[in-house]
PDB file of C-alpha atoms in Angstrom:
ATOM      1  CA  UNK A  10      33.532   5.131   1.565  1.00 70.00           C
ATOM      2  CA  UNK A  11      31.787   7.638   3.600  1.00 76.00           C
ATOM      3  CA  UNK A  12      31.164   9.953   0.663  1.00 80.00           C
ATOM      4  CA  UNK A  13      29.738   7.170  -1.512  1.00 75.00           C
ATOM      5  CA  UNK A  14      27.507   5.816   1.355  1.00 74.00           C
ATOM      6  CA  UNK A  15      26.130   9.418   1.837  1.00 81.00           C
ATOM      7  CA  UNK A  16      25.537   9.773  -1.830  1.00 82.00           C
ATOM      8  CA  UNK A  17      23.711   6.410  -2.071  1.00 77.00           C
ATOM      9  CA  UNK A  18      21.823   7.263   1.129  1.00 79.00           C
ATOM     10  CA  UNK A  19      20.523  10.499  -0.516  1.00 82.00           C
ATOM     11  CA  UNK A  20      19.573   8.585  -3.581  1.00 78.00           C
ATOM     12  CA  UNK A  21      17.641   6.081  -1.598  1.00 77.00           C
ATOM     13  CA  UNK A  22      15.818   8.776   0.533  1.00 80.00           C
ATOM     14  CA  UNK A  23      14.909  10.549  -2.587  1.00 80.00           C
ATOM     15  CA  UNK A  24      13.622   7.471  -4.288  1.00 75.00           C
ATOM     16  CA  UNK A  25      11.502   6.469  -1.326  1.00 76.00           C
ATOM     17  CA  UNK A  26      10.205   9.949  -0.438  1.00 78.00           C
ATOM     18  CA  UNK A  27       9.053  10.202  -4.303  1.00 75.00           C
ATOM     19  CA  UNK A  28       7.434   6.683  -4.056  1.00 68.00           C
ATOM     20  CA  UNK A  29       5.632   7.788  -0.982  1.00 70.00           C
ATOM     21  CA  UNK A  30       4.348  11.096  -2.534  1.00 69.00           C
ATOM     22  CA  UNK A  31       3.185   9.342  -5.591  1.00 64.00           C
ATOM     23  CA  UNK A  32       1.294   6.879  -3.313  1.00 64.00           C
ATOM     24  CA  UNK A  33      -0.278   9.641  -1.313  1.00 63.00           C
ATOM     25  CA  UNK A  34      -1.609  11.526  -4.476  1.00 60.00           C
ATOM     26  CA  UNK A  35      -3.040   8.331  -6.042  1.00 55.00           C
ATOM     27  CA  UNK A  36      -0.676   7.778  -8.861  1.00 51.00           C
ATOM     28  CA  UNK A  37       0.314   4.396  -7.809  1.00 46.00           C
ATOM     29  CA  UNK A  38      -2.711   2.562  -7.265  1.00 49.00           C
ATOM     30  CA  UNK A  39      -1.858  -0.945  -8.419  1.00 49.00           C
ATOM     31  CA  UNK A  40       0.220  -0.159 -11.347  1.00 52.00           C
ATOM     32  CA  UNK A  41       3.496  -0.775 -12.728  1.00 52.00           C
ATOM     33  CA  UNK A  42       5.317   2.304 -11.511  1.00 54.00           C
ATOM     34  CA  UNK A  43       4.889   1.034  -7.864  1.00 58.00           C
ATOM     35  CA  UNK A  44       6.646  -2.058  -8.891  1.00 66.00           C
ATOM     36  CA  UNK A  45       9.226   0.001 -10.582  1.00 63.00           C
ATOM     37  CA  UNK A  46      10.061   2.208  -7.653  1.00 67.00           C
ATOM     38  CA  UNK A  47      10.345  -0.898  -5.401  1.00 77.00           C
ATOM     39  CA  UNK A  48      12.736  -2.399  -7.861  1.00 79.00           C
ATOM     40  CA  UNK A  49      14.751   0.942  -7.840  1.00 77.00           C
ATOM     41  CA  UNK A  50      14.923   0.823  -4.141  1.00 79.00           C
ATOM     42  CA  UNK A  51      15.812  -2.875  -3.958  1.00 84.00           C
ATOM     43  CA  UNK A  52      18.638  -2.359  -6.552  1.00 82.00           C
ATOM     44  CA  UNK A  53      19.964   0.668  -4.703  1.00 82.00           C
ATOM     45  CA  UNK A  54      20.092  -1.434  -1.523  1.00 85.00           C
ATOM     46  CA  UNK A  55      21.783  -4.292  -3.037  1.00 88.00           C
ATOM     47  CA  UNK A  56      24.366  -1.968  -4.703  1.00 86.00           C
ATOM     48  CA  UNK A  57      25.009  -0.135  -1.438  1.00 84.00           C
ATOM     49  CA  UNK A  58      25.305  -3.404   0.413  1.00 88.00           C
ATOM     50  CA  UNK A  59      27.831  -4.980  -2.071  1.00 89.00           C
ATOM     51  CA  UNK A  60      29.873  -1.674  -1.885  1.00 87.00           C
ATOM     52  CA  UNK A  61      30.172  -1.825   1.765  1.00 87.00           C
ATOM     53  CA  UNK A  62      30.927  -5.550   1.906  1.00 90.00           C
ATOM     54  CA  UNK A  63      33.602  -5.076  -0.833  1.00 89.00           C
ATOM     55  CA  UNK A  64      35.310  -2.158   0.727  1.00 89.00           C
ATOM     56  CA  UNK A  65      35.073  -3.119   4.511  1.00 90.00           C
ATOM     57  CA  UNK A  66      38.106  -5.505   4.223  1.00 89.00           C
ATOM     58  CA  UNK A  67      40.202  -2.905   2.621  1.00 89.00           C
ATOM     59  CA  UNK A  68      39.179  -0.575   5.315  1.00 88.00           C
ATOM     60  CA  UNK A  69      39.790  -2.875   8.126  1.00 88.00           C
ATOM     61  CA  UNK A  70      43.153  -3.942   6.739  1.00 88.00           C
ATOM     62  CA  UNK A  71      44.317  -0.434   6.232  1.00 87.00           C
ATOM     63  CA  UNK A  72      43.122   0.835   9.472  1.00 87.00           C
ATOM     64  CA  UNK A  73      45.063  -2.154  11.252  1.00 87.00           C
ATOM     65  CA  UNK A  74      48.242  -1.322   9.157  1.00 86.00           C
ATOM     66  CA  UNK A  75      48.096   2.228   9.995  1.00 85.00           C
ATOM     67  CA  UNK A  76      47.766   1.416  13.848  1.00 86.00           C
ATOM     68  CA  UNK A  77      50.188  -1.492  14.094  1.00 87.00           C
ATOM     69  CA  UNK A  78      52.153  -1.842  11.000  1.00 82.00           C
ATOM     70  CA  UNK A  79      51.843  -5.619  11.329  1.00 81.00           C
ATOM     71  CA  UNK A  80      49.740  -6.296   8.064  1.00 81.00           C
ATOM     72  CA  UNK A  81      51.448  -8.786   5.633  1.00 84.00           C
ATOM     73  CA  UNK A  82      51.686  -7.932   2.018  1.00 84.00           C
ATOM     74  CA  UNK A  83      49.164 -10.690   1.318  1.00 85.00           C
ATOM     75  CA  UNK A  84      46.610  -9.242   3.464  1.00 86.00           C
ATOM     76  CA  UNK A  85      47.141  -5.665   1.636  1.00 85.00           C
ATOM     77  CA  UNK A  86      46.692  -7.433  -1.724  1.00 88.00           C
ATOM     78  CA  UNK A  87      43.529  -9.278  -0.549  1.00 88.00           C
ATOM     79  CA  UNK A  88      41.888  -5.940   0.844  1.00 87.00           C
ATOM     80  CA  UNK A  89      42.852  -4.280  -2.535  1.00 87.00           C
ATOM     81  CA  UNK A  90      41.292  -7.139  -4.400  1.00 90.00           C
ATOM     82  CA  UNK A  91      38.128  -7.091  -2.291  1.00 89.00           C
ATOM     83  CA  UNK A  92      37.756  -3.398  -2.991  1.00 87.00           C
ATOM     84  CA  UNK A  93      38.149  -3.953  -6.726  1.00 88.00           C
ATOM     85  CA  UNK A  94      35.642  -6.698  -6.595  1.00 90.00           C
ATOM     86  CA  UNK A  95      32.721  -4.256  -6.292  1.00 85.00           C
ATOM     87  CA  UNK A  96      33.367  -3.175 -10.075  1.00 87.00           C
ATOM     88  CA  UNK A  97      33.084  -6.669 -11.209  1.00 89.00           C
ATOM     89  CA  UNK A  98      29.923  -7.352  -9.224  1.00 89.00           C
ATOM     90  CA  UNK A  99      27.949  -4.264 -10.556  1.00 87.00           C
ATOM     91  CA  UNK A 100      27.174  -5.706 -14.150  1.00 86.00           C
ATOM     92  CA  UNK A 101      25.894  -8.910 -12.394  1.00 88.00           C
ATOM     93  CA  UNK A 102      23.710  -6.940  -9.907  1.00 88.00           C
ATOM     94  CA  UNK A 103      22.143  -5.006 -12.900  1.00 85.00           C
ATOM     95  CA  UNK A 104      21.791  -8.110 -14.987  1.00 85.00           C
ATOM     96  CA  UNK A 105      19.582  -9.766 -12.489  1.00 86.00           C
ATOM     97  CA  UNK A 106      17.788  -6.626 -11.273  1.00 85.00           C
ATOM     98  CA  UNK A 107      17.031  -4.999 -14.846  1.00 82.00           C
ATOM     99  CA  UNK A 108      15.062  -6.875 -17.370  1.00 83.00           C
ATOM    100  CA  UNK A 109      16.026  -4.241 -20.170  1.00 82.00           C
ATOM    101  CA  UNK A 110      19.734  -4.583 -19.420  1.00 79.00           C
ATOM    102  CA  UNK A 111      19.447  -8.485 -19.335  1.00 82.00           C
ATOM    103  CA  UNK A 112      17.524  -8.724 -22.580  1.00 84.00           C
ATOM    104  CA  UNK A 113      19.892  -6.309 -24.499  1.00 81.00           C
ATOM    105  CA  UNK A 114      22.936  -8.297 -23.098  1.00 79.00           C
ATOM    106  CA  UNK A 115      21.416 -11.674 -24.216  1.00 81.00           C
ATOM    107  CA  UNK A 116      20.370 -10.634 -27.576  1.00 80.00           C
ATOM    108  CA  UNK A 117      23.478 -11.621 -29.603  1.00 77.00           C
ATOM    109  CA  UNK A 118      23.347 -15.135 -27.913  1.00 78.00           C
ATOM    110  CA  UNK A 119      19.677 -15.631 -28.989  1.00 77.00           C
ATOM    111  CA  UNK A 120      20.328 -14.867 -32.608  1.00 68.00           C
ATOM    112  CA  UNK A 121      18.805 -11.569 -32.827  1.00 57.00           C
ATOM    113  CA  UNK A 122      20.956  -9.163 -34.805  1.00 53.00           C
ATOM    114  CA  UNK A 123      22.487  -6.159 -32.925  1.00 53.00           C
ATOM    115  CA  UNK A 124      21.758  -3.674 -35.794  1.00 53.00           C
ATOM    116  CA  UNK A 125      18.008  -4.318 -35.335  1.00 52.00           C
ATOM    117  CA  UNK A 126      17.809  -3.231 -31.867  1.00 51.00           C
ATOM    118  CA  UNK A 127      17.296   0.124 -30.599  1.00 55.00           C
ATOM    119  CA  UNK A 128      20.466   1.737 -29.251  1.00 54.00           C
ATOM    120  CA  UNK A 129      21.094   5.079 -27.568  1.00 53.00           C
ATOM    121  CA  UNK A 130      23.970   6.141 -29.774  1.00 52.00           C
ATOM    122  CA  UNK A 131      24.614   5.678 -33.408  1.00 51.00           C
ATOM    123  CA  UNK A 132      28.035   3.993 -34.258  1.00 47.00           C
TER     124      UNK A 132
END
């Protein structure tokens, strides 16, 4: 968890410093790239927050179990479940914070043929 938190912190630091540099140079006056940078920072913060919230019960339960050996099997299963929940939450986070991701996922439900959309790889 420490490693993931450090990596996400580095990504967040780079995003914030890059945005500040662009604002100081004058590239981001009122444009769209300023909003995109802010959205990237918000998305990263939401991802890091959900990661920490999902893994915290697992780490606490594991730490208590190591120290006292009094944790029940149900608590261990709950801790493992909560840590796996992060993987389930990620697509929902991207769905609500990324318009491109959302429109691509919703196209089949809107009647738009998938063959007509631009894809990154050819099948």
